[in-house]
Amino acid sequence: MKTLEAPWTISLFSRIHVDKTPLSSPMLRFCHSTTRLSSFTPLSFTLRRQLPMASFSAQAVSTGDVKSDANVFELIQKHQEAAARLPPLEEIRTVLDRSVRGMLSTFSQKYEGYPSGSMVDFACDADGTPILAVSSLAVHTKDLLANPKCSLLVTRDPEDRTDLVITLHGDATSVAEKDKAAIRAVYLAKHPNAFWVDFGDFQFMRIEPKAVRYVSGVATALLGSGEFSKEEYQAANVDPIAQFSKPVASHMNRDHAEDTRIIVQHSTSIPVASAYMLDLDSLGFNVKAGFQGNTFKLRIPFPRRAEDRKDVKTLIVEMLQAANSHD
């Protein structure tokens, strides 16, 4: 496994926009105010850190004065560095397992020497191998049959270019007839309405992983990247709680939005105006929070690892009780 560790120098201006917390680093994007160009007050400093393994720390940071951008940044930075996250490899494995669409790159047969890209649906099997349902009429299918070398690019948040981007390199192989029924079941579990997989011109193909690369925090204060081998990737576990992200987040955003806001405010010591839950895993959840017209995507750690879906509810209730007891 290779991981990038490098120094970054950043400047904090009069307004900041915190985009996302991908992988294990807070992703901070700084945007200029169009109405306060003369009020920039740069605070330059250098950060040097490597993506850490998960550690538990759910205590709120010191409140301090959150009126200035510098203090807001420091509060966020301190909180996010202490927030428990999945190890990078486990998070990558989990994100790929939960994803259903990506960019497939192949070697073009029509335009020799040039790459070709296609948006494709996919589903990962138990080993993390992406499965495609492809038509013999598709250009990418013809490319793969002529040259199986390809890559699949997946983003955790397609709307946020600073978030986690994963590229899986591998070789595409046709699924044997004896394995077709099992592979079909795996694919339809993620794409239940894909009736076309039974059309005569469709077949299933696997992308046998060779290496998996990731990058996060592009054009932000904190940049992380690394690479894992096939063996490392396939040996990693999918987080068992991530599968409950959608129902839990939907329930919290629909019925308990104020409770989420209170928890985030207590955890970060920033008086956020709103907090929208995005997803979760065994160690915590991610939110999009609003503060003074800016948007922050933050990691909120659980006090301990969640054991199952019921335990997630228990932990959230405990966090709310702790927040209310400090009012």
Coordinates of N, CA and C in Angstrom, one line a residue, residues 35 48 55 58 69-70 87 89 93 105 110 149 178 186 217 254 292-293 305 316 318:
T35 N -18.0 40.6 -2.6 CA -18.4 41.9 -2.1 C -17.4 42.4 -1.1
R48 N 1.0 19.3 7.7 CA 1.6 18.1 7.3 C 1.0 16.9 8.1
S55 N -9.6 6.4 15.0 CA -9.4 6.6 16.4 C -10.7 7.1 17.0
A58 N -15.0 11.5 20.6 CA -16.3 12.2 20.3 C -16.6 13.4 21.2
D69 N -13.4 34.0 10.9 CA -13.2 32.9 10.1 C -12.0 32.0 10.6
A70 N -11.0 32.7 11.1 CA -9.8 32.0 11.6 C -10.2 31.0 12.7
P87 N -10.7 3.2 8.4 CA -9.4 3.2 7.7 C -9.6 3.4 6.2
L89 N -8.6 2.0 3.5 CA -8.9 0.8 2.6 C -10.3 0.3 2.9
R93 N -13.3 0.3 0.1 CA -14.1 -1.0 -0.1 C -15.6 -0.7 0.1
S105 N -13.5 3.2 -18.5 CA -12.5 3.6 -19.5 C -11.9 2.4 -20.2
K110 N -11.9 1.9 -32.4 CA -12.2 2.7 -33.6 C -11.1 3.8 -33.7
K149 N -8.1 -4.8 -20.8 CA -7.6 -3.8 -19.8 C -8.5 -2.6 -19.8
K178 N -21.9 -21.2 -16.1 CA -22.2 -21.8 -14.8 C -22.3 -20.8 -13.6
V186 N -26.7 -11.1 -8.0 CA -25.9 -10.0 -7.4 C -26.2 -8.7 -8.1
G217 N -9.6 15.5 -1.7 CA -9.2 16.8 -1.3 C -8.5 17.6 -2.4
R254 N -36.0 13.8 7.8 CA -37.4 14.0 7.7 C -38.0 14.3 9.1
Q292 N -23.7 30.8 9.0 CA -23.5 32.2 8.5 C -23.3 32.2 7.0
G293 N -24.2 31.5 6.3 CA -24.3 31.5 4.9 C -23.3 30.6 4.2
R305 N -18.0 2.4 18.6 CA -18.4 1.8 17.4 C -19.8 1.2 17.5
I316 N -27.3 7.6 18.7 CA -27.8 8.9 18.4 C -28.6 9.5 19.6
E318 N -28.1 8.8 22.7 CA -27.1 9.2 23.8 C -26.4 10.5 23.4

